[in-house]
Amino acid sequence: MPTNSAEGIRWDLSDLFATYDDPRIETSLEECRARAERFAARFRGKIAGLAAKELLEGFKELEGIEDALGRVA
């Protein structure tokens, strides 16, 4: 009986990036950085005055940035 619940499990993350030094990782980080800068320019200091639709758009964009960063991590 295995003592480690992960014993025998093999992770295949090749659908995210080919290797740990895949150049697409840096490209993804650069894209996230640019998206974050656009997000900050659009929303910094303006959250209180946003309509619900604009706030939802902001949350969706933030979610997209976080998702992309999570793939790199």
MMTF fields as JSON, N, C-alpha, C and O atoms, coordinates in Angstrom:
{
  "mmtfVersion": "1.0.0",
  "mmtfProducer": "UNKNOWN",
  "numBonds": 291,
  "numAtoms": 292,
  "numGroups": 73,
  "numChains": 1,
  "numModels": 1,
  "chainsPerModel": [1],
  "groupsPerChain": [73],
  "chainIdList": ["A"],
  "bondAtomList": [4, 2, 8, 6, 12, 10, 16, 14, 20, 18, 24, 22, 28, 26, 32, 30, 36, 34, 40, 38, 44, 42, 48, 46, 52, 50, 56, 54, 60, 58, 64, 62, 68, 66, 72, 70, 76, 74, 80, 78, 84, 82, 88, 86, 92, 90, 96, 94, 100, 98, 104, 102, 108, 106, 112, 110, 116, 114, 120, 118, 124, 122, 128, 126, 132, 130, 136, 134, 140, 138, 144, 142, 148, 146, 152, 150, 156, 154, 160, 158, 164, 162, 168, 166, 172, 170, 176, 174, 180, 178, 184, 182, 188, 186, 192, 190, 196, 194, 200, 198, 204, 202, 208, 206, 212, 210, 216, 214, 220, 218, 224, 222, 228, 226, 232, 230, 236, 234, 240, 238, 244, 242, 248, 246, 252, 250, 256, 254, 260, 258, 264, 262, 268, 266, 272, 270, 276, 274, 280, 278, 284, 282, 288, 286],
  "bondOrderList": [1, 1, 1, 1, 1, 1, 1, 1, 1, 1, 1, 1, 1, 1, 1, 1, 1, 1, 1, 1, 1, 1, 1, 1, 1, 1, 1, 1, 1, 1, 1, 1, 1, 1, 1, 1, 1, 1, 1, 1, 1, 1, 1, 1, 1, 1, 1, 1, 1, 1, 1, 1, 1, 1, 1, 1, 1, 1, 1, 1, 1, 1, 1, 1, 1, 1, 1, 1, 1, 1, 1, 1],
  "groupList": [{"groupName": "MET", "atomNameList": ["N", "CA", "C", "O"], "elementList": ["N", "C", "C", "O"], "formalChargeList": [0, 0, 0, 0], "bondAtomList": [1, 0, 2, 1, 3, 2], "bondOrderList": [1, 1, 2], "singleLetterCode": "M", "chemCompType": "L-PEPTIDE LINKING"}, {"groupName": "PRO", "atomNameList": ["N", "CA", "C", "O"], "elementList": ["N", "C", "C", "O"], "formalChargeList": [0, 0, 0, 0], "bondAtomList": [1, 0, 2, 1, 3, 2], "bondOrderList": [1, 1, 2], "singleLetterCode": "P", "chemCompType": "L-PEPTIDE LINKING"}, {"groupName": "THR", "atomNameList": ["N", "CA", "C", "O"], "elementList": ["N", "C", "C", "O"], "formalChargeList": [0, 0, 0, 0], "bondAtomList": [1, 0, 2, 1, 3, 2], "bondOrderList": [1, 1, 2], "singleLetterCode": "T", "chemCompType": "L-PEPTIDE LINKING"}, {"groupName": "ASN", "atomNameList": ["N", "CA", "C", "O"], "elementList": ["N", "C", "C", "O"], "formalChargeList": [0, 0, 0, 0], "bondAtomList": [1, 0, 2, 1, 3, 2], "bondOrderList": [1, 1, 2], "singleLetterCode": "N", "chemCompType": "L-PEPTIDE LINKING"}, {"groupName": "SER", "atomNameList": ["N", "CA", "C", "O"], "elementList": ["N", "C", "C", "O"], "formalChargeList": [0, 0, 0, 0], "bondAtomList": [1, 0, 2, 1, 3, 2], "bondOrderList": [1, 1, 2], "singleLetterCode": "S", "chemCompType": "L-PEPTIDE LINKING"}, {"groupName": "ALA", "atomNameList": ["N", "CA", "C", "O"], "elementList": ["N", "C", "C", "O"], "formalChargeList": [0, 0, 0, 0], "bondAtomList": [1, 0, 2, 1, 3, 2], "bondOrderList": [1, 1, 2], "singleLetterCode": "A", "chemCompType": "L-PEPTIDE LINKING"}, {"groupName": "GLU", "atomNameList": ["N", "CA", "C", "O"], "elementList": ["N", "C", "C", "O"], "formalChargeList": [0, 0, 0, 0], "bondAtomList": [1, 0, 2, 1, 3, 2], "bondOrderList": [1, 1, 2], "singleLetterCode": "E", "chemCompType": "L-PEPTIDE LINKING"}, {"groupName": "GLY", "atomNameList": ["N", "CA", "C", "O"], "elementList": ["N", "C", "C", "O"], "formalChargeList": [0, 0, 0, 0], "bondAtomList": [1, 0, 2, 1, 3, 2], "bondOrderList": [1, 1, 2], "singleLetterCode": "G", "chemCompType": "PEPTIDE LINKING"}, {"groupName": "ILE", "atomNameList": ["N", "CA", "C", "O"], "elementList": ["N", "C", "C", "O"], "formalChargeList": [0, 0, 0, 0], "bondAtomList": [1, 0, 2, 1, 3, 2], "bondOrderList": [1, 1, 2], "singleLetterCode": "I", "chemCompType": "L-PEPTIDE LINKING"}, {"groupName": "ARG", "atomNameList": ["N", "CA", "C", "O"], "elementList": ["N", "C", "C", "O"], "formalChargeList": [0, 0, 0, 0], "bondAtomList": [1, 0, 2, 1, 3, 2], "bondOrderList": [1, 1, 2], "singleLetterCode": "R", "chemCompType": "L-PEPTIDE LINKING"}, {"groupName": "TRP", "atomNameList": ["N", "CA", "C", "O"], "elementList": ["N", "C", "C", "O"], "formalChargeList": [0, 0, 0, 0], "bondAtomList": [1, 0, 2, 1, 3, 2], "bondOrderList": [1, 1, 2], "singleLetterCode": "W", "chemCompType": "L-PEPTIDE LINKING"}, {"groupName": "ASP", "atomNameList": ["N", "CA", "C", "O"], "elementList": ["N", "C", "C", "O"], "formalChargeList": [0, 0, 0, 0], "bondAtomList": [1, 0, 2, 1, 3, 2], "bondOrderList": [1, 1, 2], "singleLetterCode": "D", "chemCompType": "L-PEPTIDE LINKING"}, {"groupName": "LEU", "atomNameList": ["N", "CA", "C", "O"], "elementList": ["N", "C", "C", "O"], "formalChargeList": [0, 0, 0, 0], "bondAtomList": [1, 0, 2, 1, 3, 2], "bondOrderList": [1, 1, 2], "singleLetterCode": "L", "chemCompType": "L-PEPTIDE LINKING"}, {"groupName": "PHE", "atomNameList": ["N", "CA", "C", "O"], "elementList": ["N", "C", "C", "O"], "formalChargeList": [0, 0, 0, 0], "bondAtomList": [1, 0, 2, 1, 3, 2], "bondOrderList": [1, 1, 2], "singleLetterCode": "F", "chemCompType": "L-PEPTIDE LINKING"}, {"groupName": "TYR", "atomNameList": ["N", "CA", "C", "O"], "elementList": ["N", "C", "C", "O"], "formalChargeList": [0, 0, 0, 0], "bondAtomList": [1, 0, 2, 1, 3, 2], "bondOrderList": [1, 1, 2], "singleLetterCode": "Y", "chemCompType": "L-PEPTIDE LINKING"}, {"groupName": "CYS", "atomNameList": ["N", "CA", "C", "O"], "elementList": ["N", "C", "C", "O"], "formalChargeList": [0, 0, 0, 0], "bondAtomList": [1, 0, 2, 1, 3, 2], "bondOrderList": [1, 1, 2], "singleLetterCode": "C", "chemCompType": "L-PEPTIDE LINKING"}, {"groupName": "LYS", "atomNameList": ["N", "CA", "C", "O"], "elementList": ["N", "C", "C", "O"], "formalChargeList": [0, 0, 0, 0], "bondAtomList": [1, 0, 2, 1, 3, 2], "bondOrderList": [1, 1, 2], "singleLetterCode": "K", "chemCompType": "L-PEPTIDE LINKING"}, {"groupName": "VAL", "atomNameList": ["N", "CA", "C", "O"], "elementList": ["N", "C", "C", "O"], "formalChargeList": [0, 0, 0, 0], "bondAtomList": [1, 0, 2, 1, 3, 2], "bondOrderList": [1, 1, 2], "singleLetterCode": "V", "chemCompType": "L-PEPTIDE LINKING"}],
  "groupTypeList": [0, 1, 2, 3, 4, 5, 6, 7, 8, 9, 10, 11, 12, 4, 11, 12, 13, 5, 2, 14, 11, 11, 1, 9, 8, 6, 2, 4, 12, 6, 6, 15, 9, 5, 9, 5, 6, 9, 13, 5, 5, 9, 13, 9, 7, 16, 8, 5, 7, 12, 5, 5, 16, 6, 12, 12, 6, 7, 13, 16, 6, 12, 6, 7, 8, 6, 11, 5, 12, 7, 9, 17, 5],
  "groupIdList": [1, 2, 3, 4, 5, 6, 7, 8, 9, 10, 11, 12, 13, 14, 15, 16, 17, 18, 19, 20, 21, 22, 23, 24, 25, 26, 27, 28, 29, 30, 31, 32, 33, 34, 35, 36, 37, 38, 39, 40, 41, 42, 43, 44, 45, 46, 47, 48, 49, 50, 51, 52, 53, 54, 55, 56, 57, 58, 59, 60, 61, 62, 63, 64, 65, 66, 67, 68, 69, 70, 71, 72, 73],
  "secStructList": [7, 7, 1, 1, 6, 6, 6, 6, 7, 7, 7, 7, 7, 6, 6, 6, 7, 1, 1, 6, 6, 7, 2, 2, 2, 2, 2, 2, 2, 2, 2, 2, 2, 2, 2, 2, 2, 2, 2, 2, 2, 2, 2, 6, 6, 6, 4, 4, 4, 7, 7, 2, 2, 2, 2, 2, 2, 2, 2, 2, 2, 2, 2, 2, 2, 2, 2, 2, 2, 2, 2, 2, 7],
  "xCoordList": [0.849, 0.0, 0.897, 1.777, 0.67, 1.495, 1.262, 0.135, 2.347, 2.234, 2.108, 1.741, 2.407, 2.329, 1.193, 1.215, 0.21, -0.948, -0.599, -1.386, 0.564, 0.98, 1.89, 2.335, 2.155, 3.034, 2.455, 1.281, 3.29, 2.858, 2.216, 1.911, 2.007, 1.409, 2.524, 3.527, 2.337, 3.334, 2.657, 1.673, 3.199, 2.642, 3.136, 4.317, 2.238, 2.603, 2.101, 0.917, 3.005, 2.642, 3.041, 3.106, 3.307, 3.775, 2.728, 3.068, 1.469, 0.461, 0.577, 0.021, 1.295, 1.517, 2.774, 2.718, 3.904, 5.184, 5.999, 5.852, 6.858, 7.627, 8.643, 8.775, 9.353, 10.369, 10.402, 9.721, 11.194, 11.297, 11.928, 11.753, 12.664, 13.284, 12.655, 13.292, 11.43, 10.687, 10.62, 10.207, 11.009, 10.971, 9.56, 9.4, 8.552, 7.178, 6.865, 5.932, 7.638, 7.427, 7.711, 6.909, 8.85, 9.199, 8.195, 7.817, 7.767, 6.759, 5.47, 4.863, 5.051, 3.835, 3.977, 3.049, 5.14, 5.372, 5.344, 4.792, 5.933, 5.913, 4.486, 4.109, 3.693, 2.292, 1.515, 0.697, 1.77, 1.101, 1.493, 0.654, 2.753, 3.235, 2.521, 2.073, 2.418, 1.749, 0.265, -0.29, -0.37, -1.788, -1.989, -2.948, -1.082, -1.19, -1.013, -1.702, -0.103, 0.098, -1.137, -1.539, -1.742, -2.98, -4.106, -4.891, -4.176, -5.188, -5.023, -5.993, -3.782, -3.514, -3.87, -4.461, -3.515, -3.816, -5.319, -5.794, -6.054, -7.501, -8.232, -9.204, -7.77, -8.563, -7.983, -8.72, -6.705, -6.107, -6.816, -6.925, -7.285, -7.926, -9.33, -9.902, -9.901, -11.206, -12.261, -13.417, -11.888, -12.798, -14.11, -15.179, -14.052, -15.26, -16.287, -17.486, -15.838, -16.766, -17.199, -17.862, -16.846, -17.172, -18.598, -19.145, -19.18, -20.477, -20.241, -19.121, -21.291, -21.176, -20.571, -19.757, -20.952, -20.442, -18.93, -18.206, -18.459, -17.022, -16.256, -15.156, -16.841, -16.212, -16.102, -15.078, -17.162, -17.135, -16.045, -15.326, -15.92, -14.864, -13.486, -12.595, -13.326, -12.065, -11.758, -10.628, -12.767, -12.567, -12.224, -11.38, -12.869, -12.579, -11.156, -10.47, -10.717, -9.346, -8.348, -7.343, -8.615, -7.743, -7.689, -6.627, -8.82, -8.867, -8.026, -7.33, -8.088, -7.297, -5.8, -5.025, -5.402, -3.984, -3.534, -2.475, -4.322, -3.992, -3.916, -3.038, -4.813, -4.802, -3.514, -2.876, -3.137, -1.901, -0.666, 0.243, -0.637, 0.482, 0.504, 1.576, -0.642, -0.727, -0.17, 0.425, -0.36, 0.18, 1.705, 2.36, 2.256, 3.722, 4.249, 5.273, 3.541, 3.998, 3.974, 4.326],
  "yCoordList": [-1.183, 0.0, 1.249, 1.382, 2.164, 3.38, 4.269, 4.424, 4.848, 5.772, 7.212, 8.096, 7.447, 8.78, 8.795, 8.025, 9.651, 9.662, 10.091, 9.866, 10.706, 11.138, 10.115, 10.324, 9.034, 8.012, 7.472, 7.107, 7.431, 6.934, 7.98, 7.698, 9.173, 10.238, 10.989, 11.359, 11.203, 11.913, 13.122, 12.985, 14.289, 15.524, 15.736, 15.543, 16.132, 16.492, 17.909, 18.125, 18.862, 20.268, 20.802, 22.013, 19.891, 20.311, 21.093, 21.773, 21.008, 21.822, 23.293, 24.153, 23.596, 24.982, 25.538, 26.537, 24.88, 25.282, 24.026, 23.021, 24.089, 22.908, 22.497, 21.314, 23.467, 23.201, 24.368, 25.374, 24.229, 25.307, 26.573, 27.653, 26.455, 27.635, 27.99, 28.631, 27.58, 27.892, 29.415, 30.11, 29.945, 31.402, 31.988, 33.191, 31.15, 31.649, 32.083, 32.854, 31.594, 32.015, 33.503, 34.248, 33.931, 35.359, 36.193, 37.283, 35.686, 36.398, 36.557, 37.628, 35.496, 35.557, 36.576, 37.335, 36.59, 37.555, 38.989, 39.876, 39.216, 40.556, 40.979, 42.129, 40.054, 40.363, 40.674, 41.594, 39.912, 40.17, 41.534, 42.266, 41.861, 43.163, 44.291, 45.259, 44.167, 45.199, 45.28, 46.372, 44.131, 44.123, 44.767, 45.51, 44.481, 45.043, 46.566, 47.289, 47.044, 48.489, 49.165, 50.235, 48.535, 49.09, 49.064, 50.006, 47.984, 47.867, 48.986, 49.643, 49.197, 50.242, 51.619, 52.436, 51.878, 53.178, 53.416, 54.54, 52.347, 52.492, 52.601, 53.348, 51.858, 51.74, 52.394, 52.614, 52.708, 53.274, 54.572, 55.5, 54.616, 55.811, 56.06, 57.116, 55.111, 55.331, 54.318, 54.423, 53.355, 52.254, 52.753, 52.269, 53.683, 54.148, 54.749, 54.684, 55.328, 55.99, 55.156, 55.671, 53.891, 53.053, 52.537, 52.258, 52.421, 51.754, 50.252, 49.773, 49.524, 48.078, 47.38, 46.47, 47.787, 47.151, 47.343, 46.41, 48.548, 48.829, 48.048, 47.554, 47.948, 47.198, 45.717, 45.08, 45.18, 43.798, 43.596, 42.598, 44.521, 44.448, 44.428, 43.69, 45.244, 45.283, 43.957, 43.47, 43.377, 42.087, 40.997, 40.141, 41.032, 40.035, 40.187, 39.191, 41.403, 41.628, 41.181, 40.545, 41.505, 41.081, 39.551, 38.976, 38.909, 37.452, 36.877, 35.879, 37.498, 37.043, 37.176, 36.292, 38.267, 38.477, 37.424, 36.819, 37.207, 36.22, 34.818, 34.041, 34.486, 33.174, 32.98, 31.93, 33.98, 33.886, 33.76, 32.985, 34.514, 34.411, 33.046, 32.496, 32.514, 31.198, 30.103, 29.141, 30.247, 29.27, 29.31, 28.273, 30.491, 30.601, 30.029, 29.345, 30.314, 29.832, 28.325, 27.74],
  "zCoordList": [0.0, 0.0, 0.0, 0.851, -0.959, -1.02, 0.196, 0.667, 0.689, 1.812, 1.337, 2.112, 0.081, -0.492, -1.503, -2.464, -1.306, -2.19, -3.606, -4.525, -3.802, -5.136, -5.816, -6.945, -5.138, -5.694, -7.002, -7.078, -8.005, -9.309, -10.198, -11.356, -9.685, -10.494, -11.198, -10.588, -12.473, -13.262, -13.916, -14.643, -13.643, -14.188, -15.606, -15.893, -16.492, -17.859, -18.099, -18.357, -18.011, -18.18, -19.548, -19.754, -20.481, -21.801, -22.587, -23.555, -22.189, -22.871, -22.488, -23.171, -21.403, -20.997, -21.662, -22.379, -21.417, -22.008, -22.275, -21.58, -23.282, -23.677, -22.609, -22.296, -22.056, -21.041, -20.065, -20.264, -19.018, -18.023, -18.593, -18.03, -19.707, -20.312, -21.663, -22.499, -21.866, -23.085, -23.262, -22.334, -24.409, -24.611, -24.514, -24.31, -24.658, -24.531, -23.107, -22.886, -22.134, -20.751, -20.617, -20.054, -21.134, -21.076, -21.855, -21.424, -22.996, -23.796, -23.0, -23.004, -22.32, -21.501, -20.38, -20.101, -19.74, -18.667, -19.188, -18.537, -20.349, -20.945, -21.269, -21.04, -21.8, -22.104, -20.828, -20.803, -19.778, -18.498, -17.942, -17.418, -18.06, -17.583, -18.33, -17.716, -19.641, -20.445, -20.09, -19.977, -19.917, -19.534, -18.173, -17.967, -17.244, -15.897, -15.934, -15.215, -16.761, -16.884, -17.47, -17.014, -18.486, -19.061, -18.03, -17.932, -17.27, -16.221, -15.201, -14.824, -14.758, -13.766, -14.314, -13.608, -15.563, -16.163, -16.245, -16.079, -16.501, -16.655, -15.317, -15.202, -14.299, -13.082, -11.828, -10.867, -11.808, -10.588, -10.202, -11.003, -8.986, -8.458, -8.979, -8.713, -9.717, -10.338, -9.914, -10.326, -9.111, -8.782, -8.174, -8.548, -7.274, -6.578, -7.532, -7.264, -8.635, -9.54, -10.727, -11.627, -10.754, -11.906, -11.853, -10.786, -13.03, -13.144, -12.997, -13.172, -12.679, -12.463, -13.683, -13.528, -14.873, -16.1, -16.217, -16.563, -15.928, -16.002, -14.927, -15.173, -13.755, -12.68, -13.055, -12.806, -13.652, -14.109, -15.169, -15.132, -16.096, -17.11, -16.453, -16.875, -15.421, -14.697, -14.013, -14.065, -13.373, -12.716, -13.733, -13.468, -14.876, -15.916, -16.438, -16.666, -16.625, -17.084, -16.023, -16.342, -14.786, -13.692, -13.602, -13.363, -13.792, -13.791, -14.931, -14.746, -16.103, -17.239, -16.994, -17.358, -16.384, -16.058, -15.053, -15.218, -14.027, -12.998, -13.582, -13.206, -14.486, -15.128, -15.923, -15.833, -16.689, -17.485, -16.588, -16.885, -15.504, -14.559, -13.872, -13.617, -13.58, -12.967, -13.868, -13.384, -15.164, -16.102, -16.095, -16.202, -15.97, -15.919, -14.61, -14.586, -13.524, -12.22, -12.163, -11.139]
}
